[in-house]
Amino acid sequence: MISTKLQDAINAQINAEFWSAYLYLSMAMHFENEGHAGMANWFRIQFREEQAHAEIFMNYLNSRGGRVVLAPIDEVPTSWPTPLAAFEHTLAHEEKVTSLINNIYALAVEEKDYATCNKLDWFVSEQVEEEETARGLIDRLKLIGDNGLALYTVNQELASRTYNVPAPLANAN
Ligand code: MG
């Protein structure tokens, strides 16, 4: 059985993951509207991944005899001045999510709840990847500046991204 304190922290994280999903869906809709179909595709996949993250936490809480409580999802921004601004927002947001995960980890260590530490390990690695990807795209967009052809190429590349079910969900059944 999981402690009430950890249960509350994981419920807050479930909400944060759904907020992330909502944020990236909003970015996808923004880029769709702006005619950047590749970026829209990339953020649609981000959206699905974040939903999967929430699902992993929900499954975990249930498996530990906890109670999942779905709270309202706060409003998200709806537009970004440039693609660079959207990816900079993505990085800043992922850095925040990393600190949230780290805080739950610290709590789990304090409570000697090693099963929760074990579950969080995947998220710790995932956050390194999320930040690295966003940082890489920011670097490229900064180099590109307002070069339309280079921006077109990045868009084409992001259009080819496909969704892979995250490992903890893929192995769940
Ligand atoms: Mg996430």
XYZ file of N, CA and C and ligand atoms in Angstrom:
520
model
N 0.851 -1.211 0.000
C 0.000 0.000 0.000
C 0.876 1.247 0.000
N 0.516 2.179 -0.832
C 1.294 3.420 -0.957
C 0.826 4.444 0.088
N 1.728 5.318 0.544
C 1.348 6.313 1.554
C 0.445 7.392 0.936
N -0.322 8.036 1.789
C -1.223 9.104 1.317
C -0.420 10.244 0.693
N 0.723 10.536 1.306
C 1.569 11.615 0.819
C 2.073 11.333 -0.614
N 2.518 10.102 -0.828
C 2.991 9.742 -2.172
C 1.825 9.650 -3.160
N 0.709 9.155 -2.664
C -0.487 9.077 -3.514
C -0.868 10.478 -4.007
N -0.849 11.448 -3.092
C -1.193 12.830 -3.473
C -0.189 13.380 -4.489
N 1.095 13.086 -4.250
C 2.147 13.583 -5.152
C 1.985 12.967 -6.548
N 1.634 11.684 -6.597
C 1.468 11.024 -7.898
C 0.197 11.530 -8.588
N -0.849 11.784 -7.807
C -2.054 12.364 -8.411
C -1.753 13.745 -9.001
N -0.927 14.525 -8.306
C -0.533 15.847 -8.829
C 0.270 15.673 -10.117
N 1.101 14.622 -10.151
C 1.908 14.362 -11.337
C 1.026 13.920 -12.513
N 0.004 13.142 -12.234
C -0.937 12.718 -13.286
C -1.554 13.968 -13.916
N -1.933 14.913 -13.067
C -2.507 16.162 -13.566
C -1.476 16.940 -14.398
N -0.215 16.965 -13.927
C 0.856 17.675 -14.646
C 1.100 17.038 -16.019
N 1.009 15.707 -16.088
C 1.215 15.019 -17.373
C 0.068 15.335 -18.333
N -1.156 15.381 -17.796
C -2.290 15.746 -18.659
C -2.190 17.209 -19.099
N -1.677 18.055 -18.204
C -1.490 19.462 -18.588
C -0.464 19.547 -19.718
N 0.612 18.759 -19.610
C 1.633 18.712 -20.662
C 0.992 18.274 -21.982
N 0.161 17.242 -21.901
C -0.519 16.738 -23.097
C -1.349 17.857 -23.736
N -2.052 18.582 -22.892
C -2.922 19.664 -23.344
C -2.091 20.796 -23.965
N -0.947 21.098 -23.335
C -0.043 22.134 -23.847
C 0.450 21.759 -25.247
N 0.885 20.508 -25.413
C 1.437 20.102 -26.705
C 0.349 19.959 -27.763
N -0.844 19.605 -27.349
C -1.954 19.560 -28.295
C -2.253 20.979 -28.779
N -2.179 21.939 -27.867
C -2.403 23.333 -28.223
C -1.329 23.809 -29.209
N -0.096 23.385 -28.982
C 0.988 23.741 -29.907
C 0.743 23.092 -31.272
N 0.289 21.841 -31.265
C -0.011 21.145 -32.531
C -1.079 21.904 -33.316
N -2.110 22.338 -32.609
C -3.198 23.075 -33.268
C -2.700 24.410 -33.802
N -1.815 25.040 -33.031
C -1.226 26.319 -33.450
C -0.429 26.144 -34.750
N 0.425 25.119 -34.794
C 1.263 24.907 -35.979
C 0.434 24.447 -37.180
N -0.613 23.694 -36.899
C -1.541 23.280 -37.965
C -2.088 24.540 -38.630
N -2.514 25.454 -37.787
C -3.104 26.715 -38.238
C -2.100 27.582 -38.995
N -0.831 27.501 -38.585
C 0.225 28.326 -39.194
C 0.780 27.708 -40.476
N 0.324 26.486 -40.792
C 0.800 25.825 -42.006
C 2.105 25.074 -41.832
N 2.514 24.825 -40.574
C 3.715 24.024 -40.325
C 3.281 22.606 -39.958
N 2.912 21.840 -40.977
C 2.334 20.515 -40.731
C 3.306 19.572 -40.013
N 4.594 19.678 -40.319
C 5.586 18.800 -39.697
C 5.676 19.047 -38.202
N 5.715 20.312 -37.833
C 5.777 20.651 -36.402
C 4.485 20.231 -35.703
N 3.377 20.398 -36.401
C 2.084 19.979 -35.840
C 2.117 18.478 -35.554
N 2.669 17.712 -36.498
C 2.782 16.258 -36.307
C 3.647 15.938 -35.099
N 4.761 16.641 -34.969
C 5.691 16.393 -33.864
C 5.006 16.643 -32.519
N 4.237 17.713 -32.442
C 3.566 18.024 -31.176
C 2.358 17.114 -30.913
N 1.721 16.634 -31.984
C 0.639 15.655 -31.785
C 1.203 14.392 -31.131
N 2.420 14.018 -31.519
C 3.044 12.826 -30.934
C 3.459 13.104 -29.487
N 3.930 14.319 -29.239
C 4.231 14.717 -27.859
C 2.973 14.582 -26.996
N 1.870 15.043 -27.551
C 0.569 14.975 -26.872
C 0.234 13.530 -26.472
N 0.426 12.617 -27.419
C 0.116 11.211 -27.136
C 1.068 10.637 -26.089
N 2.319 11.040 -26.169
C 3.303 10.542 -25.193
C 2.949 11.005 -23.780
N 2.516 12.250 -23.654
C 2.175 12.772 -22.329
C 0.952 12.067 -21.753
N 0.001 11.760 -22.620
C -1.167 10.994 -22.158
C -0.705 9.628 -21.639
N 0.260 9.050 -22.359
C 0.800 7.748 -21.946
C 1.492 7.870 -20.587
N 2.210 8.967 -20.379
C 2.876 9.162 -19.078
C 1.835 9.182 -17.949
N 0.755 9.908 -18.176
C -0.312 9.970 -17.166
C -0.855 8.564 -16.907
N -1.029 7.807 -17.986
C -1.576 6.455 -17.882
C -0.643 5.537 -17.085
N 0.654 5.692 -17.290
C 1.625 4.868 -16.554
C 1.481 5.141 -15.054
N 1.363 6.411 -14.703
C 1.204 6.768 -13.284
C -0.134 6.266 -12.728
N -1.185 6.355 -13.541
C -2.499 5.867 -13.082
C -2.452 4.362 -12.832
N -1.863 3.625 -13.783
C -1.740 2.167 -13.628
C -0.932 1.826 -12.383
N 0.133 2.593 -12.176
C 1.004 2.325 -11.032
C 0.268 2.555 -9.716
N -0.425 3.684 -9.637
C -1.160 3.993 -8.402
C -2.196 2.900 -8.110
N -2.893 2.467 -9.146
C -3.867 1.384 -8.971
C -3.190 0.091 -8.511
N -2.033 -0.183 -9.088
C -1.338 -1.438 -8.740
C -0.860 -1.436 -7.290
N -0.724 -0.236 -6.701
C -0.269 -0.141 -5.318
C -1.435 0.053 -4.335
N -2.639 -0.133 -4.831
C -3.813 0.005 -3.968
C -4.160 1.451 -3.671
N -3.620 2.369 -4.472
C -3.917 3.799 -4.298
C -5.186 4.196 -5.023
N -5.565 5.450 -4.822
C -6.793 5.945 -5.444
C -6.434 7.061 -6.418
N -6.760 6.869 -7.708
C -6.509 7.904 -8.714
C -7.612 8.953 -8.630
N -7.201 10.205 -8.515
C -8.159 11.310 -8.498
C -7.816 12.248 -9.652
N -8.741 12.373 -10.602
C -8.491 13.224 -11.765
C -9.006 14.636 -11.505
N -8.072 15.558 -11.364
C -8.406 16.957 -11.072
C -8.583 17.734 -12.382
N -9.203 18.922 -12.307
C -9.362 19.725 -13.537
C -8.003 20.092 -14.143
N -7.982 20.217 -15.449
C -6.744 20.590 -16.158
C -6.792 22.095 -16.433
N -5.770 22.798 -15.975
C -5.713 24.246 -16.172
C -5.604 24.614 -17.650
N -5.992 25.845 -17.919
C -5.929 26.399 -19.268
C -4.477 26.431 -19.773
N -4.311 26.296 -21.092
C -2.960 26.360 -21.680
C -2.880 27.523 -22.667
N -1.665 28.015 -22.964
C -1.540 29.070 -23.983
C -2.018 28.550 -25.337
N -2.345 29.450 -26.237
C -2.874 29.013 -27.535
C -2.037 29.479 -28.731
N -1.063 30.371 -28.498
C -0.227 30.768 -29.632
C 1.175 31.150 -29.184
N 2.115 31.032 -30.135
C 3.531 31.323 -29.900
C 4.016 32.158 -31.077
N 4.798 33.202 -30.797
C 5.199 34.119 -31.876
C 6.035 33.472 -32.985
N 6.866 32.490 -32.612
C 7.731 31.820 -33.604
C 7.856 30.334 -33.233
N 8.274 29.481 -34.187
C 8.543 28.083 -33.830
C 9.584 27.998 -32.710
N 10.618 28.857 -32.772
C 11.647 28.850 -31.734
C 11.028 29.079 -30.354
N 10.094 30.017 -30.271
C 9.445 30.319 -28.987
C 8.702 29.092 -28.444
N 8.071 28.343 -29.336
C 7.329 27.146 -28.901
C 8.283 26.082 -28.362
N 9.415 25.914 -29.029
C 10.376 24.899 -28.555
C 11.090 25.355 -27.286
N 11.284 26.662 -27.150
C 11.872 27.181 -25.906
C 10.889 26.970 -24.746
N 9.612 27.144 -25.034
C 8.579 26.886 -24.021
C 8.569 25.399 -23.653
N 8.722 24.564 -24.679
C 8.759 23.112 -24.460
C 9.911 22.742 -23.520
N 11.100 23.285 -23.773
C 12.252 22.971 -22.933
C 12.034 23.455 -21.492
N 11.576 24.686 -21.352
C 11.342 25.238 -20.008
C 10.321 24.377 -19.266
N 9.282 23.958 -19.985
C 8.255 23.126 -19.366
C 8.817 21.761 -18.953
N 9.595 21.150 -19.829
C 10.167 19.836 -19.503
C 11.139 19.925 -18.328
N 11.853 21.033 -18.222
C 12.751 21.214 -17.070
C 11.938 21.281 -15.774
N 10.768 21.887 -15.874
C 9.887 21.958 -14.709
C 9.369 20.556 -14.347
N 8.988 19.811 -15.370
C 8.503 18.440 -15.137
C 9.609 17.593 -14.496
N 10.844 17.775 -14.961
C 11.975 17.049 -14.377
C 12.065 17.324 -12.877
N 11.916 18.577 -12.503
C 12.012 18.892 -11.068
C 10.841 18.293 -10.286
N 9.671 18.203 -10.915
C 8.520 17.566 -10.245
C 8.807 16.079 -10.005
N 9.339 15.421 -11.027
C 9.684 13.990 -10.912
C 10.738 13.809 -9.809
N 11.743 14.686 -9.822
C 12.804 14.598 -8.801
C 12.236 14.762 -7.393
N 11.266 15.649 -7.249
C 10.659 15.853 -5.923
C 9.921 14.605 -5.443
N 9.222 13.941 -6.370
C 8.516 12.705 -5.973
C 9.543 11.635 -5.618
N 10.617 11.604 -6.378
C 11.689 10.639 -6.117
C 12.241 10.848 -4.709
N 12.515 12.105 -4.379
C 13.072 12.432 -3.054
C 12.112 11.987 -1.945
N 10.829 12.183 -2.184
C 9.812 11.776 -1.206
C 9.786 10.248 -1.055
N 9.881 9.558 -2.195
C 9.874 8.092 -2.174
C 11.103 7.549 -1.429
N 12.242 8.195 -1.619
C 13.466 7.784 -0.921
C 13.282 7.999 0.582
N 12.734 9.156 0.924
C 12.498 9.504 2.333
C 11.590 8.467 2.997
N 10.607 7.993 2.261
C 9.656 7.018 2.806
C 10.133 5.570 2.633
N 11.300 5.403 2.051
C 11.835 4.071 1.744
C 10.852 3.260 0.884
N 10.177 3.968 -0.028
C 9.254 3.307 -0.957
C 10.032 3.024 -2.247
N 10.773 1.922 -2.243
C 11.675 1.635 -3.358
C 10.943 1.183 -4.619
N 9.734 0.705 -4.473
C 8.942 0.342 -5.661
C 8.631 1.601 -6.467
N 8.338 2.684 -5.735
C 8.050 3.944 -6.430
C 9.325 4.488 -7.081
N 10.466 4.372 -6.384
C 11.759 4.789 -6.970
C 11.980 4.032 -8.281
N 11.739 2.734 -8.210
C 11.925 1.873 -9.366
C 11.058 2.327 -10.542
N 9.810 2.665 -10.271
C 8.887 3.116 -11.309
C 9.340 4.470 -11.873
N 9.854 5.313 -10.979
C 10.271 6.655 -11.396
C 11.563 6.649 -12.214
N 12.366 5.597 -12.077
C 13.638 5.540 -12.816
C 13.435 5.745 -14.320
N 12.398 5.117 -14.859
C 12.125 5.264 -16.290
C 11.854 6.738 -16.632
N 11.103 7.414 -15.756
C 10.773 8.822 -15.994
C 12.012 9.716 -15.906
N 12.937 9.373 -15.020
C 14.173 10.153 -14.881
C 14.933 10.122 -16.213
N 15.058 8.933 -16.797
C 15.743 8.804 -18.094
C 14.952 9.499 -19.198
N 13.639 9.337 -19.160
C 12.762 9.944 -20.169
C 12.930 11.464 -20.170
N 13.053 12.050 -18.994
C 13.202 13.510 -18.900
C 14.523 13.976 -19.509
N 15.579 13.182 -19.352
C 16.872 13.533 -19.966
C 16.675 13.613 -21.478
N 15.958 12.618 -22.011
C 15.692 12.555 -23.449
C 14.835 13.732 -23.927
N 13.776 14.020 -23.167
C 12.865 15.126 -23.533
C 13.623 16.446 -23.613
N 14.456 16.690 -22.594
C 15.206 17.947 -22.563
C 16.227 18.006 -23.692
N 16.898 16.884 -23.931
C 17.925 16.843 -24.976
C 17.308 17.102 -26.353
N 16.160 16.484 -26.615
C 15.493 16.668 -27.907
C 15.086 18.125 -28.112
N 14.472 18.716 -27.085
C 14.031 20.114 -27.200
C 15.234 21.035 -27.395
N 16.309 20.776 -26.645
C 17.514 21.593 -26.751
C 18.116 21.502 -28.158
N 18.122 20.306 -28.715
C 18.661 20.096 -30.067
C 17.867 20.882 -31.105
N 16.539 20.857 -30.975
C 15.695 21.575 -31.926
C 15.863 23.087 -31.776
N 16.027 23.544 -30.542
C 16.250 24.976 -30.298
C 17.554 25.417 -30.971
N 18.602 24.636 -30.797
C 19.897 24.965 -31.399
C 19.773 25.086 -32.915
N 19.051 24.143 -33.516
C 18.896 24.172 -34.977
C 18.071 25.364 -35.419
N 16.988 25.644 -34.693
C 16.128 26.768 -35.078
C 16.856 28.100 -34.918
N 17.755 28.171 -33.959
C 18.548 29.398 -33.772
C 19.506 29.592 -34.951
N 20.097 28.492 -35.399
C 21.014 28.561 -36.546
C 20.264 28.972 -37.809
N 19.080 28.425 -37.963
C 18.262 28.657 -39.149
C 17.800 30.108 -39.263
N 17.448 30.692 -38.125
C 16.926 32.066 -38.140
C 15.693 32.153 -39.018
N 15.700 33.054 -40.000
C 14.515 33.165 -40.862
C 14.770 32.600 -42.266
N 15.667 31.629 -42.339
C 15.925 30.946 -43.616
C 14.774 29.977 -43.917
N 13.917 30.368 -44.829
C 12.705 29.609 -45.148
C 12.974 28.187 -45.607
N 13.990 28.007 -46.426
C 14.291 26.673 -46.959
C 14.732 25.728 -45.843
N 15.587 26.239 -44.951
C 16.065 25.413 -43.829
C 14.902 25.070 -42.896
N 14.004 26.018 -42.704
C 12.833 25.796 -41.849
C 11.929 24.728 -42.479
N 11.830 24.797 -43.796
C 11.050 23.819 -44.549
C 11.620 22.416 -44.338
N 12.950 22.326 -44.367
C 13.620 21.035 -44.179
C 13.355 20.463 -42.789
N 13.434 21.305 -41.765
C 13.157 20.851 -40.394
C 11.718 20.358 -40.302
N 10.819 21.109 -40.919
C 9.415 20.732 -40.935
C 9.203 19.364 -41.556
N 9.865 19.111 -42.668
C 9.761 17.823 -43.360
C 10.237 16.696 -42.450
N 11.328 16.988 -41.742
C 11.915 16.001 -40.837
C 10.958 15.681 -39.685
N 10.368 16.720 -39.111
C 9.464 16.515 -37.970
C 8.170 15.825 -38.403
N 7.863 15.932 -39.691
C 6.664 15.273 -40.241
C 6.815 13.755 -40.221
N 8.064 13.287 -40.176
C 8.281 11.835 -40.255
C 8.276 11.161 -38.884
N 8.124 11.945 -37.816
C 8.106 11.339 -36.483
C 6.875 10.450 -36.315
N 7.086 9.249 -35.754
C 5.946 8.358 -35.511
C 5.845 8.036 -34.023
N 4.656 7.656 -33.611
C 4.412 7.373 -32.188
C 4.827 5.958 -31.818
N 5.582 5.868 -30.741
C 5.907 4.554 -30.176
C 5.346 4.503 -28.771
N 4.656 3.436 -28.463
C 4.102 3.307 -27.116
C 5.268 3.254 -26.115
N 5.278 4.135 -25.100
C 6.374 4.109 -24.120
C 6.503 2.732 -23.460
N 7.748 2.313 -23.231
C 8.029 0.960 -22.737
C 7.176 0.509 -21.545
N 7.004 1.323 -20.492
C 6.233 0.817 -19.349
C 4.781 0.498 -19.679
N 4.245 1.148 -20.740
C 2.860 0.842 -21.167
C 2.861 -0.341 -22.113
N 3.852 -0.371 -22.997
C 3.936 -1.450 -23.982
C 4.096 -2.796 -23.298
N 4.787 -2.779 -22.150
C 5.041 -4.030 -21.420
C 3.988 -4.324 -20.351
N 2.975 -3.439 -20.284
C 2.002 -3.557 -19.186
C 1.105 -4.781 -19.309
N 0.798 -5.187 -20.558
C -0.175 -6.280 -20.704
C 0.454 -7.606 -21.148
Mg 5.727 13.683 -19.434
